C-alpha cells in the first residue's frame, strides 16, 4: 500500500504532523555518484517557508533541513536519503478549541470519522506543512535531472489572471512576493490578497507550470502515463481541486483539425496543444499544465460548524494561515513535478537492454 | 514498476494491442464469496462497444468477455480473475500506410522514439481499445461495492453544454445515444457530431460523474487521497486533458467564506464545493468530478505530417473512428471510478484492527 | 498488494486453477527490441510438462503456449506479454470426493477456512499446475539475459544424494529422466522413485542450482538483496520447505577464518562460500543454492482425515500425481531464478544516471 | 522499487549507515487506535544493542529511540510512525584503513563496484547496525498483534546444537547471554564463543523461532505465501545463508506417508511437519523455522585481501565486532517475524467484504 509514499523507482516516503516533533522523509532510489548541493535544497525550502513575506502565514519556521544518510563526501551513495525539518514554532494551544470541533471544509471531520483517534493540533497530518518534505525531496530530484527546467508561477488569484495566450518572461516570477511574472498584475494580486486578509477571508487561484528540455520518451503506457502521474502529484497537494495539461478543458471545445499538432521535419510540432506529451510519453516539446487551488478553509471570521457530539458550535480561526495558498504553492508544484520527471527518467533507463 | 497495473489492494493488470490477438487482463485482490453476475459485465461492455450507434466508430466487435479464473459456482474465490476479449474485426491493412508515418497528435511518434520497435497497427497499445479491459474490470468492481451508485454522463460536446447549476435526471442518460440526460440538448449534440463527422473532423467534450452513497472514510493521507487516485484514473483514459472535482477550476475564483461547506448537525454539509472529499477522504456527501476529452486525433481529411526518416508526408485517416469520444467514454469513466472506489473500500478495512 | 504478482521492474502476474479454463499470466516490464524465440519457451514448457516420462504424473497436457501481446514481428515491443496455456486433460470428477474433505498436508483446509468459498477441483489455485506460467515467463526472462547460464539439477531424492564437494558435468543433467548429472546415481533414483510409487507413497528431494556469468552488481541493499529475492522465489514453489545459498546451513558450523573468501587480484575469490553474493549484491562468482522439496502430499494409499463438518473420513488419492516432484521442479527453479536475475539486471540500470 | 522498504499493508522503510548521523525508519500502515507502550520498544532495542554482555561487540550505544510522528496521546493515529536512533559511538577512524581496501566476505567490494561511490565507514549501509531499525519497527508490529507469541532462541553455535526433537522451556531463553533455553548447553556455547574470540576468530550458528497463537488464514496465494515472506525477511538479515520451516531440509528424506500431518477432528494436526503453514496460509498450528547464520566476516587476525587498485594487501580487523552474531540476532529474527505476521494479519482483513 505505502499510503505515504510517492513514486516508483525514485520513491519518497514521508511522515509528520503540523504540530508534531518534526516533518521529514526518506527518498529512496536516488542514483549513486550525484553531487548534491545542499544550499539548493535550503533555497527551495526558503521559497516555501512561512513568514517569508507579508501575504503569507506568519508562523516562524527556519525550516532548516538536516540530512541524515545517503550522501557521503558531497555525493549520493545510492542509499536512501533521509531528512528532517523541525517543527519549531508550533503554537498548539491555538488549536485546543478545535479538539472536539470540526472546521468547515477541513479534514477534521473525515480524519475523526475514519481513524477515530486524531492529532487535532494544527490539522495534524492533513496540514500543508507536510509539503515541506516534498520540497526537500523535489530539490534533490531536481539535481538528478539538472538539464530539465521546471518553472511554476502564479497564473491567477481569484479573477485576476494572466492571459493564456501571452508569453511571459518567467525570470520575473521570483521578483515579487506573489510570484507572478507580470509585475503589474502581481501588484494587483498582492493588493487583493491583502484586502481579502483584512476581511478575515481567503481566496483561491491557479498555478501554471512550464517544463522545458524534457527528453523525449519519458512516461509509460498505460498506467504510468507521464501526465497521469503529474495529475496524481498535483492533486495530492493540499487544497488542489483541478488539473489540466496542454489544451486542457478549453480543448474540449476545439475541433480535431485545429487541435492536432502538425509535425515539423525535425519532430517538433507547430502548435503544442498536446502539452508536450502524446500517448502518455513526452515528445520533446515543453510540458505545461495548470493546477487549481481552492480558497484556504481557515477563516479569521466566525463560522457555524459542529463538534464531535454533533452539536452546533461557532468557530473563529486562530493560528496563522495563508490568505491565499498560491504564492507558497509555486515551489511545491515544482518539487512534485521534479519528483515525477526524475522517476520517469530513471524508469526509462529500463526500457532497453 | 508494474507499468500496466492500476490499484493497490484491488489491482488490475492489462495487456493487448488494438489489432493484436486479444485484449484482456487480470484483476487481483477481489474478495472471496462475492456473487458475480456476468450479464452485468457484458452489459457494460455493450455500453462501450464500437458500432453501437450511428455516432460512433463502425468497427464491429461483439466484445464478448471470457472469464478464465477466479469465479467458481458463480462466486469469487479470492483468486485473480482473468478475462479476455477478442479482437475480431481488426482491419490492419487500414494501417499499413502509417507503418512508417507518424499521425499528428497520436502516440505513433513517441512510441517509435521511446521503444524503437512498435506495433503500428491501429495504434497498437496506445489505442483506446485498451479500455475494453477497464470496463470489464470495472463491472466486477461495481459488484464488490454494489451499494455505491456511479453515474457518468455527457456534460458537453464542443460548446454545447449542460448547465453546471441545474440538477438533471440521470435516469435519462441512457435514453439517447450521446448519453446526455437533457433530451433536447442530446439531440443538438447528436446533430452536431453528425455534422462534424460529415466534415471528416472531430470534436471534444466533457464527462461529468456523480457518485452517491459513498461510505464515509474512503481514501488515505497523504499519497492515496481519494481524489488524487480518481485523477490518475481519469487522466489514464485516452484523450483526457483535464480533471476537476468539487468546485474545480471555478473554485479558484471564490472566497473562502463562500466556498466552505457548513456542516449540518448530522454531519452532512449545506453546500458541497468539497465534492464529497475532505483531506483526501470521503465525507459521505456525493462525489462529483468532470473529465475533459480532447477531439479525436484521427481525421478523415488530409493532414501534413512526417515519416520515420523525417520526410514530409500527407496522411488521410483510414480505419474507423469516433468523431467524438465522449459517448463511449461514459462507461469507461464509470469503470475507472468503480476500480478506485472498490480499492479504497478494501484498503479502509485495514485502518482498524 | 498484488498477491499474484512477482518482481519489480520485470513483473509477472498470473491466474488460473488446476481444473479451470486455462493457466496464464502477464509479464510486464520486458524491455523493447528483444528477439524472442518462441520455440525456446515451448521447450521449457516441455521440460516441465506432465506425462513426459514414466516417473511423473500421467496427466496429459500439451502445454502449448499462446502469446497474445507484446511481441511484434518477432521482437518485444516493451508492452506487456500475455500468454495462456489451456487445461485440456483435467479430470475434475477425480476430485468430487474431496469437495467437502480436506486432504492431509494439502491446502484444502486453509483455503476453505480463509476464503470460505473454494474451487476444490484438483486443488484449484493451490495446485503446482500454476508453475506452468512461471516456466513460460522464465523462458522469456532467460532471453532478456541470455549471457547468464542457469543450471538446476536434482541433487537428492530421499537419502540418495550427490556429493556436495564433487563437481559434476551439468551437461549430463537432461540425459536422464530424473535430471541428475550423475548417471549411476540417476538410475538408482529412478528405481527408487518407481518403487515408492508402487507403494502408493511419495518422497522428497533437493534441487541445486548453479548460475554462471552473473554480472557483478546485481541486487540492492537492504530489502532487495539478490539472495533474499531468490529465497522468496524458491519458497513460492509448491512443496518447498527450505532454501540455502553458498555455505548454507553447513556454514553455521564453520569458523570465520575458514569461511571467508579470499580475493584474488582480479576480484575473484579463492573459495566461494559466499555463493556469489556479498551484501546482497552479486560479486561475479557463480551463484549457487539448494532448494528442499517435501514429499508430495497426495498418496495412493488410504489416509485418515476430516471433512468440512469436522467428521473423520478416509481419503484415498485419485487423480494423477507425481511420486517425487523434484524432476519436474528443475525447469521451475530455473525459471524463477531467471525472473529474479532479469529483474535485478533491469533494476541495476537505474543505479547510475 | 522501494529498495529499502519491506511489507505491503504494513510497510517499513529504513535509512542509515553504520557510522552516519543516525539510523531510522518510517513504519506506514499501522492501524489507528492502538495503544503503544514505548518501554516495550526500548526493551527490544536493549535486547539487541551492542555492549550488553561479554560475548558481543563492545561498541557502546544507548540505542534510545525517538519517535517523531504517528502516535498521539499514547495511541496510534493511522499516520506513519517515524523513529530515529542515534549513532553515538561510531569510531570511524577504525575504518580509515579500509577506505580503499576490500575486506574478505564483506560487502566492500560489491558496493564499490556497483555504486562507484561508497561510505566505507563501518561498512556503511551494509552493516548489521541497520537492524536496529527493524527491531524498533518489529516492536511496534508486536503490539498490533499482541495475541501472537513469537519466541526465537539460539539453536546452535558452531556444532553445539540443541536436539531437534526435544521440547525446551522457552521461558529460559533470556536467562543466559547466549539466549539458549538449555542452560547447560548455553554455558558451553558461551565458553566456546569466548575461546573463539580469544583466537581472533568468529563462528556461525542457527536461530530457531516458534510462533504460537497464529490465527488461521494468514498468508495469500501465490506470491504472498506466508512462509515465502518469512524467508525473504530472514534472508534479508545480515549474515544469513539459509532458511527452512517445518520439516525443512530433513523433510526431503521423508516419505509422504510419514510426512503428511493427519487432521484431528478439531482441525489441529497430530504432527506438524507442515510447520503451521499449508499452501502458504497459516493453519492454526505453531509456525516454526530455522535460520542459518554464517560466521562474522570481520576477524581480529590478519587476512590477505585486495584494494581498489587490485593490489594485494593484508587486513587486520579493527573496530568492535561480534565473535558470533547469533545471540544478538534473536530479537532481530523476532522483529522481522512480527512485521511479516502483522502485515499478513492486516492483509487478511481485505479477503472478505
PDB file of C-alpha atoms in Angstrom, chain D residues 21-261:
ATOM      1  CA  UNK D  21      24.365  10.507  11.638  1.00  0.00           C
ATOM      2  CA  UNK D  22      21.648   8.110  12.746  1.00  0.00           C
ATOM      3  CA  UNK D  23      19.604   5.057  11.874  1.00  0.00           C
ATOM      4  CA  UNK D  24      15.860   5.168  11.479  1.00  0.00           C
ATOM      5  CA  UNK D  25      12.781   4.478   9.517  1.00  0.00           C
ATOM      6  CA  UNK D  26       9.145   5.090   8.782  1.00  0.00           C
ATOM      7  CA  UNK D  27       6.550   2.438   9.544  1.00  0.00           C
ATOM      8  CA  UNK D  28       3.496   3.069   7.404  1.00  0.00           C
ATOM      9  CA  UNK D  29       0.123   1.363   7.522  1.00  0.00           C
ATOM     10  CA  UNK D  30      -0.155   0.952  11.287  1.00  0.00           C
ATOM     11  CA  UNK D  31      -3.870   0.827  12.147  1.00  0.00           C
ATOM     12  CA  UNK D  32      -5.302   3.660  14.214  1.00  0.00           C
ATOM     13  CA  UNK D  33      -6.197   3.498  17.876  1.00  0.00           C
ATOM     14  CA  UNK D  34      -3.584   1.002  19.056  1.00  0.00           C
ATOM     15  CA  UNK D  35      -2.006   1.741  22.426  1.00  0.00           C
ATOM     16  CA  UNK D  36       1.750   1.719  22.086  1.00  0.00           C
ATOM     17  CA  UNK D  37       3.960   1.032  25.071  1.00  0.00           C
ATOM     18  CA  UNK D  38       7.219   2.746  24.207  1.00  0.00           C
ATOM     19  CA  UNK D  39       9.004   0.905  27.000  1.00  0.00           C
ATOM     20  CA  UNK D  40       8.389  -2.334  25.133  1.00  0.00           C
ATOM     21  CA  UNK D  41      10.114  -0.866  22.093  1.00  0.00           C
ATOM     22  CA  UNK D  42      13.097   0.197  24.168  1.00  0.00           C
ATOM     23  CA  UNK D  43      13.243  -3.251  25.782  1.00  0.00           C
ATOM     24  CA  UNK D  44      13.550  -4.886  22.389  1.00  0.00           C
ATOM     25  CA  UNK D  45      16.272  -2.436  21.389  1.00  0.00           C
ATOM     26  CA  UNK D  46      18.093  -3.230  24.616  1.00  0.00           C
ATOM     27  CA  UNK D  47      17.939  -6.945  23.784  1.00  0.00           C
ATOM     28  CA  UNK D  48      19.658  -6.190  20.505  1.00  0.00           C
ATOM     29  CA  UNK D  49      22.062  -3.460  21.490  1.00  0.00           C
ATOM     30  CA  UNK D  50      25.823  -3.800  21.424  1.00  0.00           C
ATOM     31  CA  UNK D  51      27.814  -3.956  24.624  1.00  0.00           C
ATOM     32  CA  UNK D  52      25.116  -5.797  26.540  1.00  0.00           C
ATOM     33  CA  UNK D  53      27.291  -8.763  27.506  1.00  0.00           C
ATOM     34  CA  UNK D  54      30.802 -10.111  27.418  1.00  0.00           C
ATOM     35  CA  UNK D  55      30.254 -12.142  24.212  1.00  0.00           C
ATOM     36  CA  UNK D  56      29.088  -9.363  21.909  1.00  0.00           C
ATOM     37  CA  UNK D  57      30.664  -6.289  20.341  1.00  0.00           C
ATOM     38  CA  UNK D  58      31.718  -3.664  22.872  1.00  0.00           C
ATOM     39  CA  UNK D  59      30.557  -0.723  20.790  1.00  0.00           C
ATOM     40  CA  UNK D  60      28.623   1.422  23.246  1.00  0.00           C
ATOM     41  CA  UNK D  61      25.267   2.644  22.023  1.00  0.00           C
ATOM     42  CA  UNK D  62      22.351   3.534  24.244  1.00  0.00           C
ATOM     43  CA  UNK D  63      20.127   2.939  21.209  1.00  0.00           C
ATOM     44  CA  UNK D  64      17.491   5.190  22.650  1.00  0.00           C
ATOM     45  CA  UNK D  65      14.616   5.533  20.225  1.00  0.00           C
ATOM     46  CA  UNK D  66      12.939   8.806  19.455  1.00  0.00           C
ATOM     47  CA  UNK D  67       9.504   8.553  17.893  1.00  0.00           C
ATOM     48  CA  UNK D  68       8.604  11.522  15.782  1.00  0.00           C
ATOM     49  CA  UNK D  69       5.110  11.001  14.469  1.00  0.00           C
ATOM     50  CA  UNK D  70       2.055   8.807  14.270  1.00  0.00           C
ATOM     51  CA  UNK D  71       1.472   8.373  17.994  1.00  0.00           C
ATOM     52  CA  UNK D  72      -0.693  10.875  19.848  1.00  0.00           C
ATOM     53  CA  UNK D  73      -1.779  10.659  23.453  1.00  0.00           C
ATOM     54  CA  UNK D  74      -0.269   7.164  23.624  1.00  0.00           C
ATOM     55  CA  UNK D  75      -2.187   5.738  20.711  1.00  0.00           C
ATOM     56  CA  UNK D  76      -1.524   5.317  17.020  1.00  0.00           C
ATOM     57  CA  UNK D  77      -3.340   7.700  14.701  1.00  0.00           C
ATOM     58  CA  UNK D  78      -3.061   5.667  11.487  1.00  0.00           C
ATOM     59  CA  UNK D  79      -0.348   8.052  10.295  1.00  0.00           C
ATOM     60  CA  UNK D  80       3.193   6.863   9.552  1.00  0.00           C
ATOM     61  CA  UNK D  81       5.389   6.317  12.603  1.00  0.00           C
ATOM     62  CA  UNK D  82       8.871   7.724  12.093  1.00  0.00           C
ATOM     63  CA  UNK D  83      11.680   6.941  14.505  1.00  0.00           C
ATOM     64  CA  UNK D  84      15.380   7.633  14.902  1.00  0.00           C
ATOM     65  CA  UNK D  85      18.225   6.015  16.806  1.00  0.00           C
ATOM     66  CA  UNK D  86      21.446   7.963  17.019  1.00  0.00           C
ATOM     67  CA  UNK D  87      24.864   6.629  16.110  1.00  0.00           C
ATOM     68  CA  UNK D  88      26.736   7.809  19.168  1.00  0.00           C
ATOM     69  CA  UNK D  89      29.812   5.675  19.462  1.00  0.00           C
ATOM     70  CA  UNK D  90      30.962   5.359  15.881  1.00  0.00           C
ATOM     71  CA  UNK D  91      34.747   5.276  15.736  1.00  0.00           C
ATOM     72  CA  UNK D  92      35.192   5.900  12.078  1.00  0.00           C
ATOM     73  CA  UNK D  93      38.929   6.149  12.304  1.00  0.00           C
ATOM     74  CA  UNK D  94      38.886   2.413  12.947  1.00  0.00           C
ATOM     75  CA  UNK D  95      37.857   2.179   9.330  1.00  0.00           C
ATOM     76  CA  UNK D  96      40.138   4.601   7.555  1.00  0.00           C
ATOM     77  CA  UNK D  97      42.401   1.676   6.756  1.00  0.00           C
ATOM     78  CA  UNK D  98      39.702   0.050   4.654  1.00  0.00           C
ATOM     79  CA  UNK D  99      38.786   3.152   2.705  1.00  0.00           C
ATOM     80  CA  UNK D 100      40.493   1.656  -0.310  1.00  0.00           C
ATOM     81  CA  UNK D 101      40.567  -1.978   0.740  1.00  0.00           C
ATOM     82  CA  UNK D 102      38.016  -4.731   0.434  1.00  0.00           C
ATOM     83  CA  UNK D 103      37.554  -6.933   3.484  1.00  0.00           C
ATOM     84  CA  UNK D 104      37.023 -10.586   2.552  1.00  0.00           C
ATOM     85  CA  UNK D 105      33.398 -11.785   2.568  1.00  0.00           C
ATOM     86  CA  UNK D 106      32.156  -8.271   3.364  1.00  0.00           C
ATOM     87  CA  UNK D 107      30.139  -6.040   1.053  1.00  0.00           C
ATOM     88  CA  UNK D 108      33.013  -3.585   0.497  1.00  0.00           C
ATOM     89  CA  UNK D 109      33.872  -4.981  -2.919  1.00  0.00           C
ATOM     90  CA  UNK D 110      30.324  -5.304  -4.257  1.00  0.00           C
ATOM     91  CA  UNK D 111      29.205  -1.862  -3.020  1.00  0.00           C
ATOM     92  CA  UNK D 112      32.274  -0.266  -4.575  1.00  0.00           C
ATOM     93  CA  UNK D 113      31.754  -1.996  -7.890  1.00  0.00           C
ATOM     94  CA  UNK D 114      28.008  -1.465  -8.039  1.00  0.00           C
ATOM     95  CA  UNK D 115      27.703   2.100  -6.773  1.00  0.00           C
ATOM     96  CA  UNK D 116      31.164   3.520  -7.516  1.00  0.00           C
ATOM     97  CA  UNK D 117      30.879   5.808  -4.545  1.00  0.00           C
ATOM     98  CA  UNK D 118      30.525   4.270  -1.073  1.00  0.00           C
ATOM     99  CA  UNK D 119      30.515   5.180   2.576  1.00  0.00           C
ATOM    100  CA  UNK D 120      33.221   2.806   3.768  1.00  0.00           C
ATOM    101  CA  UNK D 121      32.995   3.741   7.445  1.00  0.00           C
ATOM    102  CA  UNK D 122      31.924   0.688   9.389  1.00  0.00           C
ATOM    103  CA  UNK D 123      30.541  -0.893   6.266  1.00  0.00           C
ATOM    104  CA  UNK D 124      28.132   1.988   5.728  1.00  0.00           C
ATOM    105  CA  UNK D 125      24.680   0.726   4.929  1.00  0.00           C
ATOM    106  CA  UNK D 126      25.803  -2.896   4.627  1.00  0.00           C
ATOM    107  CA  UNK D 127      26.400  -3.020   8.380  1.00  0.00           C
ATOM    108  CA  UNK D 128      24.096  -5.024  10.639  1.00  0.00           C
ATOM    109  CA  UNK D 129      23.615  -1.819  12.574  1.00  0.00           C
ATOM    110  CA  UNK D 130      20.726  -1.373  10.119  1.00  0.00           C
ATOM    111  CA  UNK D 131      18.778  -3.979  12.043  1.00  0.00           C
ATOM    112  CA  UNK D 132      18.317  -1.600  14.959  1.00  0.00           C
ATOM    113  CA  UNK D 133      15.509  -0.038  12.897  1.00  0.00           C
ATOM    114  CA  UNK D 134      13.993  -3.426  12.190  1.00  0.00           C
ATOM    115  CA  UNK D 135      13.846  -4.226  15.884  1.00  0.00           C
ATOM    116  CA  UNK D 136      12.178  -0.885  16.588  1.00  0.00           C
ATOM    117  CA  UNK D 137       9.576  -1.451  13.896  1.00  0.00           C
ATOM    118  CA  UNK D 138       9.094  -5.057  14.938  1.00  0.00           C
ATOM    119  CA  UNK D 139       8.392  -3.952  18.485  1.00  0.00           C
ATOM    120  CA  UNK D 140       5.552  -1.824  17.166  1.00  0.00           C
ATOM    121  CA  UNK D 141       4.339  -4.687  14.979  1.00  0.00           C
ATOM    122  CA  UNK D 142       4.225  -6.960  18.014  1.00  0.00           C
ATOM    123  CA  UNK D 143       1.814  -4.516  19.620  1.00  0.00           C
ATOM    124  CA  UNK D 144      -0.500  -4.707  16.606  1.00  0.00           C
ATOM    125  CA  UNK D 145      -0.797  -8.480  17.069  1.00  0.00           C
ATOM    126  CA  UNK D 146      -0.191  -8.912  20.820  1.00  0.00           C
ATOM    127  CA  UNK D 147      -2.038 -12.232  20.867  1.00  0.00           C
ATOM    128  CA  UNK D 148       0.622 -13.900  18.705  1.00  0.00           C
ATOM    129  CA  UNK D 149       3.600 -15.236  20.662  1.00  0.00           C
ATOM    130  CA  UNK D 150       6.916 -15.110  18.834  1.00  0.00           C
ATOM    131  CA  UNK D 151       9.837 -16.827  20.520  1.00  0.00           C
ATOM    132  CA  UNK D 152      13.256 -17.075  18.888  1.00  0.00           C
ATOM    133  CA  UNK D 153      16.269 -18.671  20.529  1.00  0.00           C
ATOM    134  CA  UNK D 154      19.782 -19.838  19.810  1.00  0.00           C
ATOM    135  CA  UNK D 155      19.554 -23.325  18.357  1.00  0.00           C
ATOM    136  CA  UNK D 156      23.222 -23.881  17.666  1.00  0.00           C
ATOM    137  CA  UNK D 157      26.633 -22.238  17.817  1.00  0.00           C
ATOM    138  CA  UNK D 158      29.099 -23.991  15.593  1.00  0.00           C
ATOM    139  CA  UNK D 159      28.479 -27.689  16.226  1.00  0.00           C
ATOM    140  CA  UNK D 160      26.994 -27.142  19.669  1.00  0.00           C
ATOM    141  CA  UNK D 161      23.330 -27.717  18.983  1.00  0.00           C
ATOM    142  CA  UNK D 162      20.032 -28.295  20.693  1.00  0.00           C
ATOM    143  CA  UNK D 163      18.186 -31.510  19.923  1.00  0.00           C
ATOM    144  CA  UNK D 164      15.607 -31.055  17.162  1.00  0.00           C
ATOM    145  CA  UNK D 165      13.188 -33.443  18.782  1.00  0.00           C
ATOM    146  CA  UNK D 166      13.346 -32.178  22.339  1.00  0.00           C
ATOM    147  CA  UNK D 167      10.941 -29.556  23.578  1.00  0.00           C
ATOM    148  CA  UNK D 168      12.594 -26.751  25.521  1.00  0.00           C
ATOM    149  CA  UNK D 169      11.220 -24.304  28.036  1.00  0.00           C
ATOM    150  CA  UNK D 170      11.485 -21.120  26.052  1.00  0.00           C
ATOM    151  CA  UNK D 171      10.967 -19.011  29.147  1.00  0.00           C
ATOM    152  CA  UNK D 172      14.605 -19.870  29.861  1.00  0.00           C
ATOM    153  CA  UNK D 173      15.901 -18.244  26.674  1.00  0.00           C
ATOM    154  CA  UNK D 174      16.675 -14.878  28.171  1.00  0.00           C
ATOM    155  CA  UNK D 175      18.201 -16.327  31.332  1.00  0.00           C
ATOM    156  CA  UNK D 176      21.649 -16.525  29.751  1.00  0.00           C
ATOM    157  CA  UNK D 177      23.641 -14.228  27.497  1.00  0.00           C
ATOM    158  CA  UNK D 178      23.759 -16.604  24.558  1.00  0.00           C
ATOM    159  CA  UNK D 179      19.954 -16.927  24.584  1.00  0.00           C
ATOM    160  CA  UNK D 180      19.793 -20.716  24.511  1.00  0.00           C
ATOM    161  CA  UNK D 181      16.930 -22.277  26.500  1.00  0.00           C
ATOM    162  CA  UNK D 182      19.138 -25.176  27.683  1.00  0.00           C
ATOM    163  CA  UNK D 183      21.231 -23.673  30.472  1.00  0.00           C
ATOM    164  CA  UNK D 184      23.920 -26.343  30.319  1.00  0.00           C
ATOM    165  CA  UNK D 185      24.376 -26.060  26.584  1.00  0.00           C
ATOM    166  CA  UNK D 186      24.260 -22.285  26.933  1.00  0.00           C
ATOM    167  CA  UNK D 187      27.275 -22.374  29.224  1.00  0.00           C
ATOM    168  CA  UNK D 188      29.159 -24.488  26.709  1.00  0.00           C
ATOM    169  CA  UNK D 189      28.231 -22.089  23.914  1.00  0.00           C
ATOM    170  CA  UNK D 190      29.409 -19.098  25.961  1.00  0.00           C
ATOM    171  CA  UNK D 191      32.735 -20.735  26.725  1.00  0.00           C
ATOM    172  CA  UNK D 192      33.112 -21.700  23.089  1.00  0.00           C
ATOM    173  CA  UNK D 193      32.388 -18.175  21.809  1.00  0.00           C
ATOM    174  CA  UNK D 194      34.880 -16.747  24.294  1.00  0.00           C
ATOM    175  CA  UNK D 195      37.571 -19.156  23.159  1.00  0.00           C
ATOM    176  CA  UNK D 196      36.839 -18.351  19.514  1.00  0.00           C
ATOM    177  CA  UNK D 197      37.092 -14.653  20.230  1.00  0.00           C
ATOM    178  CA  UNK D 198      40.377 -15.127  22.024  1.00  0.00           C
ATOM    179  CA  UNK D 199      41.694 -16.615  18.755  1.00  0.00           C
ATOM    180  CA  UNK D 200      40.505 -13.515  16.882  1.00  0.00           C
ATOM    181  CA  UNK D 201      38.132 -15.802  15.037  1.00  0.00           C
ATOM    182  CA  UNK D 202      34.347 -16.000  14.642  1.00  0.00           C
ATOM    183  CA  UNK D 203      31.762 -18.752  14.401  1.00  0.00           C
ATOM    184  CA  UNK D 204      28.290 -19.249  12.912  1.00  0.00           C
ATOM    185  CA  UNK D 205      25.124 -20.712  14.321  1.00  0.00           C
ATOM    186  CA  UNK D 206      21.406 -21.243  13.931  1.00  0.00           C
ATOM    187  CA  UNK D 207      18.383 -19.449  15.306  1.00  0.00           C
ATOM    188  CA  UNK D 208      15.088 -21.232  15.713  1.00  0.00           C
ATOM    189  CA  UNK D 209      11.813 -19.391  16.021  1.00  0.00           C
ATOM    190  CA  UNK D 210       8.481 -20.768  17.226  1.00  0.00           C
ATOM    191  CA  UNK D 211       5.306 -18.762  16.738  1.00  0.00           C
ATOM    192  CA  UNK D 212       2.189 -19.686  18.663  1.00  0.00           C
ATOM    193  CA  UNK D 213      -1.402 -18.500  18.612  1.00  0.00           C
ATOM    194  CA  UNK D 214      -1.251 -17.613  14.934  1.00  0.00           C
ATOM    195  CA  UNK D 215      -4.766 -17.109  13.625  1.00  0.00           C
ATOM    196  CA  UNK D 216      -5.837 -19.488  10.888  1.00  0.00           C
ATOM    197  CA  UNK D 217      -5.794 -17.871   7.455  1.00  0.00           C
ATOM    198  CA  UNK D 218      -2.749 -15.602   7.297  1.00  0.00           C
ATOM    199  CA  UNK D 219      -0.846 -15.537   4.010  1.00  0.00           C
ATOM    200  CA  UNK D 220      -2.008 -15.436   0.422  1.00  0.00           C
ATOM    201  CA  UNK D 221      -1.613 -17.451  -2.756  1.00  0.00           C
ATOM    202  CA  UNK D 222       0.533 -17.413  -4.763  1.00  0.00           C
ATOM    203  CA  UNK D 223       3.232 -14.775  -4.338  1.00  0.00           C
ATOM    204  CA  UNK D 224       2.400 -13.681  -0.797  1.00  0.00           C
ATOM    205  CA  UNK D 225       2.743 -17.093   0.800  1.00  0.00           C
ATOM    206  CA  UNK D 226       3.366 -16.643   4.492  1.00  0.00           C
ATOM    207  CA  UNK D 227       6.499 -18.784   4.543  1.00  0.00           C
ATOM    208  CA  UNK D 228       7.889 -17.118   1.393  1.00  0.00           C
ATOM    209  CA  UNK D 229       7.599 -13.746   3.086  1.00  0.00           C
ATOM    210  CA  UNK D 230       9.199 -15.131   6.236  1.00  0.00           C
ATOM    211  CA  UNK D 231      12.020 -16.485   4.086  1.00  0.00           C
ATOM    212  CA  UNK D 232      12.594 -13.139   2.408  1.00  0.00           C
ATOM    213  CA  UNK D 233      12.528 -11.413   5.801  1.00  0.00           C
ATOM    214  CA  UNK D 234      15.064 -13.776   7.328  1.00  0.00           C
ATOM    215  CA  UNK D 235      17.315 -13.828   4.275  1.00  0.00           C
ATOM    216  CA  UNK D 236      17.405 -10.027   4.467  1.00  0.00           C
ATOM    217  CA  UNK D 237      19.178 -10.210   7.828  1.00  0.00           C
ATOM    218  CA  UNK D 238      22.931  -9.761   7.567  1.00  0.00           C
ATOM    219  CA  UNK D 239      24.976 -12.987   7.503  1.00  0.00           C
ATOM    220  CA  UNK D 240      22.005 -15.289   6.882  1.00  0.00           C
ATOM    221  CA  UNK D 241      22.693 -18.156   4.478  1.00  0.00           C
ATOM    222  CA  UNK D 242      19.656 -20.384   4.852  1.00  0.00           C
ATOM    223  CA  UNK D 243      16.039 -20.715   5.903  1.00  0.00           C
ATOM    224  CA  UNK D 244      13.833 -23.714   6.463  1.00  0.00           C
ATOM    225  CA  UNK D 245      10.401 -24.148   8.011  1.00  0.00           C
ATOM    226  CA  UNK D 246       8.512 -27.179   9.200  1.00  0.00           C
ATOM    227  CA  UNK D 247      10.338 -30.336   8.202  1.00  0.00           C
ATOM    228  CA  UNK D 248      12.804 -28.262   6.180  1.00  0.00           C
ATOM    229  CA  UNK D 249      15.778 -29.940   4.578  1.00  0.00           C
ATOM    230  CA  UNK D 250      15.361 -33.087   6.633  1.00  0.00           C
ATOM    231  CA  UNK D 251      11.856 -33.431   5.209  1.00  0.00           C
ATOM    232  CA  UNK D 252      13.402 -34.144   1.827  1.00  0.00           C
ATOM    233  CA  UNK D 253      14.388 -37.572   3.124  1.00  0.00           C
ATOM    234  CA  UNK D 254      10.931 -38.493   4.314  1.00  0.00           C
ATOM    235  CA  UNK D 255       8.125 -40.421   2.665  1.00  0.00           C
ATOM    236  CA  UNK D 256       4.760 -38.788   2.154  1.00  0.00           C
ATOM    237  CA  UNK D 257       3.134 -41.383   4.353  1.00  0.00           C
ATOM    238  CA  UNK D 258       5.231 -40.177   7.293  1.00  0.00           C
ATOM    239  CA  UNK D 259       5.335 -36.519   6.396  1.00  0.00           C
ATOM    240  CA  UNK D 260       1.622 -35.876   6.000  1.00  0.00           C
ATOM    241  CA  UNK D 261       0.033 -34.233   9.032  1.00  0.00           C
TER     242      UNK D 261
END
